[in-house]
Coordinates of C-alpha atoms in Angstrom, one line a residue:
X21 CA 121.4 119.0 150.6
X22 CA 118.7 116.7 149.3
X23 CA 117.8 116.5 145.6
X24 CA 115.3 114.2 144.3
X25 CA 115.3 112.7 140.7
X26 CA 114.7 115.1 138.0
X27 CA 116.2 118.2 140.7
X28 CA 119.2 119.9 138.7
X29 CA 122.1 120.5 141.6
X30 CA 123.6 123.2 138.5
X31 CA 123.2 124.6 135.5
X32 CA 125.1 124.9 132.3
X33 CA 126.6 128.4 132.2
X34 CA 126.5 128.9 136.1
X35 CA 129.5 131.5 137.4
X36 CA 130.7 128.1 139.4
X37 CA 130.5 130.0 143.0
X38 CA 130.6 126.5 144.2
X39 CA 131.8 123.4 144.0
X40 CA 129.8 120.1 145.4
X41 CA 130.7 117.0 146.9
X42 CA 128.6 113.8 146.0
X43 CA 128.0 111.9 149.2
X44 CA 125.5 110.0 147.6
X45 CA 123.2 108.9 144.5
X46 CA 123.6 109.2 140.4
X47 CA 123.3 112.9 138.6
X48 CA 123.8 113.0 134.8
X49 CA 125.3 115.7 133.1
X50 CA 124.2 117.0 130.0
X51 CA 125.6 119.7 127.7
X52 CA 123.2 122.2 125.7
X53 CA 125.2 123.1 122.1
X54 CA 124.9 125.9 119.7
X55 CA 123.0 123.8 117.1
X56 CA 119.9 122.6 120.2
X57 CA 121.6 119.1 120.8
X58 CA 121.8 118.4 124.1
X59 CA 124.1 115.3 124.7
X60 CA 124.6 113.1 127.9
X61 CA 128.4 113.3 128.4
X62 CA 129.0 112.6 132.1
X63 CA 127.7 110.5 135.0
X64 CA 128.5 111.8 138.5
X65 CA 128.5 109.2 141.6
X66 CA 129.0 109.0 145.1
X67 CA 132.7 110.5 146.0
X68 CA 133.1 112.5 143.5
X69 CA 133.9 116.3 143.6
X70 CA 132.3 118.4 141.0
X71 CA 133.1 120.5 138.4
X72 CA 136.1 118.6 137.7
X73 CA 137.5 121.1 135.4
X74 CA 137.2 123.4 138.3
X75 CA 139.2 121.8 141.1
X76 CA 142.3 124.2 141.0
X77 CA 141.0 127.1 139.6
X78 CA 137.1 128.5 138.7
X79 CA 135.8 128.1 135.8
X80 CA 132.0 128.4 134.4
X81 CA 129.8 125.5 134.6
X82 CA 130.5 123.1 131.0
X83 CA 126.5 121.3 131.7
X84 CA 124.0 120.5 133.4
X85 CA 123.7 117.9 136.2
X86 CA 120.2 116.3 137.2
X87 CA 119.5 113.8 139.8
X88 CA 118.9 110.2 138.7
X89 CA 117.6 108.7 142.1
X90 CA 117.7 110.5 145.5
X91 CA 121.2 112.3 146.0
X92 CA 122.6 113.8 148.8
X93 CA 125.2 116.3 148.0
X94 CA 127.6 118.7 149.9
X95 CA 127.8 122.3 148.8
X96 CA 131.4 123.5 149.3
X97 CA 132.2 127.7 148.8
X98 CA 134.7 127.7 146.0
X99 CA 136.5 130.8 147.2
X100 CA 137.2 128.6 150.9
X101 CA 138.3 125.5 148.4
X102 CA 140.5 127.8 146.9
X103 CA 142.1 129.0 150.2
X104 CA 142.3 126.0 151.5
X105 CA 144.2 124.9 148.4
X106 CA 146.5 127.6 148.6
X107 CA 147.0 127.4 153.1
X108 CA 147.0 123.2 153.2
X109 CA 149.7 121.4 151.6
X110 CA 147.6 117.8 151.5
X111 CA 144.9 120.1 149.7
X112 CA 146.6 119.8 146.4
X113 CA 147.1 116.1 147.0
X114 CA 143.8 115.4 147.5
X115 CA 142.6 117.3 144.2
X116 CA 145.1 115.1 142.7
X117 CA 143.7 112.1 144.0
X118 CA 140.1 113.3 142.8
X119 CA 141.1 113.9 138.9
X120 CA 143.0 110.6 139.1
X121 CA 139.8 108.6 140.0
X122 CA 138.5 110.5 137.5
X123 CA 140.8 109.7 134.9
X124 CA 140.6 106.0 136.3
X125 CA 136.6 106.1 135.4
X126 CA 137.3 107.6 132.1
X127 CA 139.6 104.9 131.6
X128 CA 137.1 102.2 132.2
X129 CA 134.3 103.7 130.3
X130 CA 136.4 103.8 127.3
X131 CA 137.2 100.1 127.8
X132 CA 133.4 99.5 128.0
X133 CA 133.5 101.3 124.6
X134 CA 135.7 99.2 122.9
X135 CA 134.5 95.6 124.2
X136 CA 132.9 93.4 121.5
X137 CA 128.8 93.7 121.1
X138 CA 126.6 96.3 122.3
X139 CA 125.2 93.7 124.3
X140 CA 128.4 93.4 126.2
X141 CA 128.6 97.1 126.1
X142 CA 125.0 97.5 127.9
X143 CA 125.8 94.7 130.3
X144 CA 128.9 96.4 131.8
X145 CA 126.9 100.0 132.0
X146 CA 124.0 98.0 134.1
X147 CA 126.8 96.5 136.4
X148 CA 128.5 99.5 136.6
X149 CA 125.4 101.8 137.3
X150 CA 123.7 99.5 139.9
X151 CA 126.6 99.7 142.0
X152 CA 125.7 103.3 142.6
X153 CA 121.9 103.3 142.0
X154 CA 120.1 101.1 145.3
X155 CA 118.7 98.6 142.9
X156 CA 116.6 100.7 140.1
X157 CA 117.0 99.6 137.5
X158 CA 118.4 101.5 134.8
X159 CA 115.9 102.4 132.6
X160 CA 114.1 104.1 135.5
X161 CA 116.4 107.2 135.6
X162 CA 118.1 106.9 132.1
X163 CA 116.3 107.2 128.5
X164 CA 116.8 104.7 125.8
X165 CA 118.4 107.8 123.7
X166 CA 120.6 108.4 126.3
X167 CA 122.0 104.8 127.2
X168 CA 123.1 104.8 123.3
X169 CA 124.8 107.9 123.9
X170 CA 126.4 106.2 126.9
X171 CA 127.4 103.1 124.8
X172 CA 128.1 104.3 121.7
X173 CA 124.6 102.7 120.0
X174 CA 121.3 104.0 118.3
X175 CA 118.6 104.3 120.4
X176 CA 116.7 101.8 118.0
X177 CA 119.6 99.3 119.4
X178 CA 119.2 100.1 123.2
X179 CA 115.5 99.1 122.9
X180 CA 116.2 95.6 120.8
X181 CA 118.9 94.6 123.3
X182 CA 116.2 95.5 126.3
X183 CA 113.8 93.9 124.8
X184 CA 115.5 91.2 125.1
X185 CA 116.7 91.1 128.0
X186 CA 113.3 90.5 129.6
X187 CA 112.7 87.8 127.0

């Protein structure tokens, strides 16, 4: 399946019938909460199998994901993952193998947290992101208010440190 950017590929809430396998592109994933905050809290990229938190057992959908650039995901039946996890013994290997590179990611985006200046901070996003994203540059698909969210900074920051980048 095909999504362009701005297409959502699911919806926070969703019974989580399926699961989906990113072959390629960038989709973020925002949460919807109580209060009407919706916050950016993930970033899904090529090889990545999604929902994470439903891997080994179904769960409803935690937010929402919507194409960044041109993606090209795999829809997988949940109830066939969940056979197959239960009839194939590497099955369970690879799910580990998934939530480890998961945990890996997490891992480096919390280092990119903790580095010195936001500067430094939005550097290593940019890097990180155009490895996945053909060459757009990031503020095509991402808001200011939700590369702070990203990076731990005020929006008001994000635009300064753009700024001058192309100074």
């Amino acid at each position: 399946m095909i999504l362009h950017k701005g297409e959502i590929l699911f919806r926070q809430g969703d019974d989580g019938k399926f699961l989906y396998h990113i072959k390629s592109g960038l989709f973020k994933v925002t949460r919807l909460h109580e209060n009407g905050n919706v916050v950016l809290f993930n970033i899904l990229y090529p090889g990545e199998t999604v929902p994470h938190h439903s891997l080994i057992s179904p769960k409803e959908i935690h937010g929402t994901a919507i194409a960044l650039i041109r993606s090209e995901v795999e829809i997988i039946s949940a109830q066939e993952w969940y056979r197959e996890l239960e009839e194939n013994p590497q099955k369970p290997l690879e799910v580990a193998r998934l939530l480890q590179e998961k945990v890996r990611f997490m891992q480096e985006r919390i280092d990119h947290l903790t580095v010195g200046t936001p500067s430094e901070r939005l550097e290593l996003l940019q890097k990180w992101l155009s490895h996945h994203a053909n060459g757009v540059p990031l503020t095509d698909y991402l808001t200011q208010e939700e590369i702070g969210q990203l990076i731990g900074i005020r929006r008001e920051t994000v635009n300064r440190l753009l700024r001058g980048q192309h100074s």
